[in-house]
PDB file of C-alpha atoms in Angstrom:
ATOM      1  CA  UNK A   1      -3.551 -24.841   0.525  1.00  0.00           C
ATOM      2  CA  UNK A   2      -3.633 -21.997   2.876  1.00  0.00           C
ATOM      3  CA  UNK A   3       0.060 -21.612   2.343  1.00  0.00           C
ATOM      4  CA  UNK A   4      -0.736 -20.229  -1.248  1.00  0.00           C
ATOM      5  CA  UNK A   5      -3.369 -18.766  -0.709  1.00  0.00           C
ATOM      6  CA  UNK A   6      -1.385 -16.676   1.892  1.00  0.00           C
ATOM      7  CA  UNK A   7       1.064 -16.407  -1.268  1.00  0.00           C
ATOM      8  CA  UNK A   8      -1.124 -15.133  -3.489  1.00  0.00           C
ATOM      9  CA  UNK A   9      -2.447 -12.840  -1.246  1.00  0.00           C
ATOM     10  CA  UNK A  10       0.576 -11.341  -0.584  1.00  0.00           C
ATOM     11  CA  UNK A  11       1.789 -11.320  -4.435  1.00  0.00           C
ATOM     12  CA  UNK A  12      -1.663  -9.827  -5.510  1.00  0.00           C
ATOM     13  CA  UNK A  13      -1.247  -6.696  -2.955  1.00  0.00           C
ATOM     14  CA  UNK A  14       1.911  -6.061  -4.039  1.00  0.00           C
ATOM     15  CA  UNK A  15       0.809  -5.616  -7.226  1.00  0.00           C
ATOM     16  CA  UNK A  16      -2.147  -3.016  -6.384  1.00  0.00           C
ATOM     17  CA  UNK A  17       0.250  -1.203  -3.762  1.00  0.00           C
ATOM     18  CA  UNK A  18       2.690  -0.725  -6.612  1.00  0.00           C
ATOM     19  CA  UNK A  19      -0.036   0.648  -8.708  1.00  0.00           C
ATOM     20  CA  UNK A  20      -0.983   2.485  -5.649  1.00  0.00           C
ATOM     21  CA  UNK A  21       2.333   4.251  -5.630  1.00  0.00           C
ATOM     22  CA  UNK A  22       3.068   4.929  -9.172  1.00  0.00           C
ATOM     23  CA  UNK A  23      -0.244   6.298 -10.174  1.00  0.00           C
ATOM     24  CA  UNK A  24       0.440   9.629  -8.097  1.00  0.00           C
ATOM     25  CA  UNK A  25       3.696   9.767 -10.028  1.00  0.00           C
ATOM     26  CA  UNK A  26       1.741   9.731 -13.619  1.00  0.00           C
ATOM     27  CA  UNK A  27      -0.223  12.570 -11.914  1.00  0.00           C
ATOM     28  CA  UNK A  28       2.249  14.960 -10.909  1.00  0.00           C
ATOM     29  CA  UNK A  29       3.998  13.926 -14.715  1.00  0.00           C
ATOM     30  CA  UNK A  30       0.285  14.949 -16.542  1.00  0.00           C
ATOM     31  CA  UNK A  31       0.109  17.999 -14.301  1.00  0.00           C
ATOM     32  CA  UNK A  32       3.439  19.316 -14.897  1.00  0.00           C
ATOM     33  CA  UNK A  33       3.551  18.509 -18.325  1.00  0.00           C
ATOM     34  CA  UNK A  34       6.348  16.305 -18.960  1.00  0.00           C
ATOM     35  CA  UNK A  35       7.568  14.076 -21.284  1.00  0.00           C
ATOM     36  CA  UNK A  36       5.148  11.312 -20.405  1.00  0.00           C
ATOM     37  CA  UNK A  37       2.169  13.698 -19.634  1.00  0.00           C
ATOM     38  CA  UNK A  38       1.471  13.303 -23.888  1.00  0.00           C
ATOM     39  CA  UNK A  39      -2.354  11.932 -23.900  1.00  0.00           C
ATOM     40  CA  UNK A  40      -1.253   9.352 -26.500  1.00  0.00           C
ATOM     41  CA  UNK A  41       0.773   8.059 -24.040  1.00  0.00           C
ATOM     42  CA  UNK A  42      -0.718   9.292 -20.625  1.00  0.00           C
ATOM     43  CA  UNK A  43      -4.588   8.087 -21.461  1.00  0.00           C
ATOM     44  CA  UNK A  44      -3.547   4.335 -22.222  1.00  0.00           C
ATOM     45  CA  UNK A  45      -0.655   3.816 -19.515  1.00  0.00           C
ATOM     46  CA  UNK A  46      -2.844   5.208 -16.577  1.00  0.00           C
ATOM     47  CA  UNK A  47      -5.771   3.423 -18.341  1.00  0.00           C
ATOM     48  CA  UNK A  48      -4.005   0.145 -18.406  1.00  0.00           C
ATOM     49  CA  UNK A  49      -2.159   0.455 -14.756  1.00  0.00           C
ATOM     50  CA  UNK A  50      -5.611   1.416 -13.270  1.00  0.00           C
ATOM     51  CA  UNK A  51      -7.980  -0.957 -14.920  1.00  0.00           C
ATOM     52  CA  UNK A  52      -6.414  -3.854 -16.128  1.00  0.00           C
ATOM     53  CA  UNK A  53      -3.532  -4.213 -13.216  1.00  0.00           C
ATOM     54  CA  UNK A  54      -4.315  -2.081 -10.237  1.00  0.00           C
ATOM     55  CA  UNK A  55      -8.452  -3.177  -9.715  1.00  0.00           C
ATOM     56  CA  UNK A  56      -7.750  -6.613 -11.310  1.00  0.00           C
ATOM     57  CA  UNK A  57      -4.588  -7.206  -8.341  1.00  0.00           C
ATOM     58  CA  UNK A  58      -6.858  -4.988  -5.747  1.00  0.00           C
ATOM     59  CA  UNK A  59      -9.778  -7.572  -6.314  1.00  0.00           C
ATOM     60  CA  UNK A  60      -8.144 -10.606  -6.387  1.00  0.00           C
ATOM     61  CA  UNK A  61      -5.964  -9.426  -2.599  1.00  0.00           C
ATOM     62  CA  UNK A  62      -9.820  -9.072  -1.177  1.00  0.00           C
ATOM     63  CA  UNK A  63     -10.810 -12.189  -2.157  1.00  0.00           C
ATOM     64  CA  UNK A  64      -7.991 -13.931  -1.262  1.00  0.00           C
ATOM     65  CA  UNK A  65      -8.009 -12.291   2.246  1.00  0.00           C
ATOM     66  CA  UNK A  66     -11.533 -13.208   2.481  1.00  0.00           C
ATOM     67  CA  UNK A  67     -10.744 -16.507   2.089  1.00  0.00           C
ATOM     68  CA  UNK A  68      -7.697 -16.629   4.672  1.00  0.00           C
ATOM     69  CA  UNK A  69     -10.512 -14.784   7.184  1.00  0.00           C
ATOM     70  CA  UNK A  70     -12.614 -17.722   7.086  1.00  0.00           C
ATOM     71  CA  UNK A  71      -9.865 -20.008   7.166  1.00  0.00           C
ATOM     72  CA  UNK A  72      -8.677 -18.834  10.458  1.00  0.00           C
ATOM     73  CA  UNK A  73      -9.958 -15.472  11.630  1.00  0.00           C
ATOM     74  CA  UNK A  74      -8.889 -14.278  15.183  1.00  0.00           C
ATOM     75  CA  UNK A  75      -7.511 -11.096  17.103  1.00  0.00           C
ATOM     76  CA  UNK A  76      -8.112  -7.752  17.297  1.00  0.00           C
ATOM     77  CA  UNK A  77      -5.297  -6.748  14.523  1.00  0.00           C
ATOM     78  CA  UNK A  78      -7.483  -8.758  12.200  1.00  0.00           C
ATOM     79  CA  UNK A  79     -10.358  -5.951  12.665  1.00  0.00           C
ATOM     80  CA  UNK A  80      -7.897  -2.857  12.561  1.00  0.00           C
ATOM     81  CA  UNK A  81      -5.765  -4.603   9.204  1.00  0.00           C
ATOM     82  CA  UNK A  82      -9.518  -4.803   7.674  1.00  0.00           C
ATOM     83  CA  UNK A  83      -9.884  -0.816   8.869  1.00  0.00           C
ATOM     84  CA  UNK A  84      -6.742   0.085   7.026  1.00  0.00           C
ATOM     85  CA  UNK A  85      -8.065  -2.478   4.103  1.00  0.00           C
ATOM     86  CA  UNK A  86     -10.638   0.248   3.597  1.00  0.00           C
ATOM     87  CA  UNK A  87      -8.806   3.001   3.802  1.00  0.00           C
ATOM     88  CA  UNK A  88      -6.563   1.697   0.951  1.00  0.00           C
ATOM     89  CA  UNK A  89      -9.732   0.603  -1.042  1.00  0.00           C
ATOM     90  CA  UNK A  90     -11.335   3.823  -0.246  1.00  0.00           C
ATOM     91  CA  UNK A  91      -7.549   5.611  -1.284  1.00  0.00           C
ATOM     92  CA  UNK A  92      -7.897   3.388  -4.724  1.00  0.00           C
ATOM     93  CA  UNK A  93     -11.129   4.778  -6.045  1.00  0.00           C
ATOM     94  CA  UNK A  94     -10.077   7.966  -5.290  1.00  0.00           C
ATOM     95  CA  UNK A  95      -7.662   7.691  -7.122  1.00  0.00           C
ATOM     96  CA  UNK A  96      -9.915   6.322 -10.275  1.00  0.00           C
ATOM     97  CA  UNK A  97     -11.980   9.773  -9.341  1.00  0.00           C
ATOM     98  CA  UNK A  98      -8.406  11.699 -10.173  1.00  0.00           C
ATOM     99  CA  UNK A  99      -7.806   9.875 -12.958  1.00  0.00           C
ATOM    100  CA  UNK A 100     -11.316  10.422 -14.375  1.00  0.00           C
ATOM    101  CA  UNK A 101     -10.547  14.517 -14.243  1.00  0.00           C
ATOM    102  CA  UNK A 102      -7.284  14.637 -14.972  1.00  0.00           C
ATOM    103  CA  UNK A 103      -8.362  12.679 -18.306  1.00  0.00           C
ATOM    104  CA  UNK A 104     -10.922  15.472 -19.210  1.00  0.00           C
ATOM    105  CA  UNK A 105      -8.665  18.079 -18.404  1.00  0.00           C
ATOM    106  CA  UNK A 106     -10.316  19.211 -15.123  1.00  0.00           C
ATOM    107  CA  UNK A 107      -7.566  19.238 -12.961  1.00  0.00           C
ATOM    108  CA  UNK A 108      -8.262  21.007  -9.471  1.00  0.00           C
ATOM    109  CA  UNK A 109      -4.714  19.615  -7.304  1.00  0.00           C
ATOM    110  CA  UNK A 110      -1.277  21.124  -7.817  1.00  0.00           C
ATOM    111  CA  UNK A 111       1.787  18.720  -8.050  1.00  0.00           C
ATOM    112  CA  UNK A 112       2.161  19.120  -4.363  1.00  0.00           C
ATOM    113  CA  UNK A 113      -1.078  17.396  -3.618  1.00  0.00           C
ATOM    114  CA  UNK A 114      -0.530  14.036  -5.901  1.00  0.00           C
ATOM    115  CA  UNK A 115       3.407  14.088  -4.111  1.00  0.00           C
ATOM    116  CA  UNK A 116       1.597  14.064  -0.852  1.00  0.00           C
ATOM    117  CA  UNK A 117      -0.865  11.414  -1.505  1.00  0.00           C
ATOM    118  CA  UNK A 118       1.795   9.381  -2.977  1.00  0.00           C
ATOM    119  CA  UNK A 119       2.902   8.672   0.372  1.00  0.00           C
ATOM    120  CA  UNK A 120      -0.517   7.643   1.875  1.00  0.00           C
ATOM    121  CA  UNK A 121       0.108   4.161   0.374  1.00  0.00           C
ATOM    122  CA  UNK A 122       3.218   3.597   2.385  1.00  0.00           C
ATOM    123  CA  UNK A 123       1.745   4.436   5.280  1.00  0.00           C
ATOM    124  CA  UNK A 124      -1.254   2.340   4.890  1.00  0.00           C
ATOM    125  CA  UNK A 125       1.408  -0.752   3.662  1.00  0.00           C
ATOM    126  CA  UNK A 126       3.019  -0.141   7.044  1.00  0.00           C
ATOM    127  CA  UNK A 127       0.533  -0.329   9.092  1.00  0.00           C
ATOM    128  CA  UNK A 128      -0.778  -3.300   7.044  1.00  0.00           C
ATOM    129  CA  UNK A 129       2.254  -5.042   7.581  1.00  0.00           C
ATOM    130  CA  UNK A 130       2.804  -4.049  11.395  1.00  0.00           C
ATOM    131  CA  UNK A 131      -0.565  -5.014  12.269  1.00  0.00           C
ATOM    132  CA  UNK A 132       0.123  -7.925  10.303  1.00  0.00           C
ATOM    133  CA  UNK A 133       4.026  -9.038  12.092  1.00  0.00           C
ATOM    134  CA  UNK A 134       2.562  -8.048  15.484  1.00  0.00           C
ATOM    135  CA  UNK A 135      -1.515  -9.576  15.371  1.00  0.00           C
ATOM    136  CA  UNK A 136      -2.209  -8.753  18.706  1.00  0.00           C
ATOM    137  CA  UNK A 137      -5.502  -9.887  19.928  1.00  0.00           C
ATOM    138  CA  UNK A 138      -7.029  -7.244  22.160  1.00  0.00           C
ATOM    139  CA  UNK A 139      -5.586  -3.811  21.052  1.00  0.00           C
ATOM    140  CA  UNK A 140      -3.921  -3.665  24.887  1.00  0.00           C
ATOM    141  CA  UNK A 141      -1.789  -6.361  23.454  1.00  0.00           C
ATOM    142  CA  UNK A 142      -0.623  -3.908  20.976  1.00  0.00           C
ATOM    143  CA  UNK A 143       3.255  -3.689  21.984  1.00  0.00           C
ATOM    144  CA  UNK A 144       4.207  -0.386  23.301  1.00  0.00           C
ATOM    145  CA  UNK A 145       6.751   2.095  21.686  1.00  0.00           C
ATOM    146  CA  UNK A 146      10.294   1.661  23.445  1.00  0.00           C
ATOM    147  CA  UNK A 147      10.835   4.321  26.480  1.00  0.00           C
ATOM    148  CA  UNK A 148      14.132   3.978  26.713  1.00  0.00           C
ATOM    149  CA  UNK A 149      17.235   3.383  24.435  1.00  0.00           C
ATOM    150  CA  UNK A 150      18.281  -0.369  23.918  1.00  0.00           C
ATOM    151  CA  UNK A 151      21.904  -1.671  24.592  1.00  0.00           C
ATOM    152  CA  UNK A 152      23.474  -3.731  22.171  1.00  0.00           C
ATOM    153  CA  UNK A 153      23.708  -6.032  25.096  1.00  0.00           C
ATOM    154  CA  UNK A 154      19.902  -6.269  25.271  1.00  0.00           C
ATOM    155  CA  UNK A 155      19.294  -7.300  21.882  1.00  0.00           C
ATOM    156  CA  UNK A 156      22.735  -9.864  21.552  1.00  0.00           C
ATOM    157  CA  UNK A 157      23.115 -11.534  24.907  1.00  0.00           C
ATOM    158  CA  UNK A 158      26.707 -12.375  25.074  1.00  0.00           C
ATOM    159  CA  UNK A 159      28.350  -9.790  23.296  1.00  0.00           C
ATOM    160  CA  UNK A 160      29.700  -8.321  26.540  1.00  0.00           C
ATOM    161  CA  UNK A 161      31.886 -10.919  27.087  1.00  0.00           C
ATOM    162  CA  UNK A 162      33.405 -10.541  23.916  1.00  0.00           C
ATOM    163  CA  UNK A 163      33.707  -7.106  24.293  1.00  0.00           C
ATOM    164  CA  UNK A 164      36.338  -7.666  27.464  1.00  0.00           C
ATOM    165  CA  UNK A 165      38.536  -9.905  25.816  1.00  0.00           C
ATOM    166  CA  UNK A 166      41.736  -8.709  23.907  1.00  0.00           C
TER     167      UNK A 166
END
């Protein structure tokens, strides 16, 4: 059971990041007037991708995270992963905010602005996910960035005796 709901979890947060990242795109599209920036088409795709795919998938990772905290909660990464939780949640409404304006035509960003918070949600997805691979339990446990370079060596033990033979 907790394998799927892990699976779940996982498949509906993929969904709302990849709402999370095209969304900006639409928004640089309905600023610059393109092709796609038509309201007969912009209205009902954003429409759609925000309400019926992004909240829906957004919802459903919460609760299915909720669910996995009670099931085994631990660590300090689980604390920091729920900090970045809320910054993406935080990120998605206002991005529902933008949508709102730029569907009454009061647009107040440039297309440099939606390009630039296009990135946010692969930083917050990284950090998600590092948090997530590393789950350190005191935030001292957090592993350090590497001081020095790494030999190939290092990583493959044996290679170097490979390396000497003809």
């Amino acid at each position: 059971m907790y394998f799927w709901l892990k699976v779940l979890h996982i498949l509906a947060m993929t969904v709302w990041f990849t709402g999370l990242f095209f969304l900006p795109r639409l928004f640089v599209a309905r600023h610059r007037r393109e092709i796609d920036s038509d309201p007969a088409y912009w209205n009902p795709v954003t429409n759609t991708l925000f309400f019926r795919i992004m909240t829906p998938a957004a919802l459903l990772t919460i609760t299915f995270g909720g669910i996995l905290i009670a099931w085994n909660p631990s660590g300090a990464w689980l604390v920091l992963k729920l900090v970045v939780v809320a910054a993406a949640v935080l990120l998605h409404l206002y991005m529902g905010l933008l949508l709102y304006e730029l569907g009454h035509d009061r647009c107040r960003h440039g297309p440099t602005f939606f390009r630039v918070i296009g990135w946010v949600p692969l930083v917050l997805l990284l950090l998600i996910a590092g948090l997530t691979g590393a789950k350190p339990q005191t935030l001292g446990d957090l592993p350090a960035p590497p001081s020095r370079s790494v030999d190939v060596e290092d990583v493959v033990p044996g290679l170097e005796d490979d390396a000497a033979r003809p």
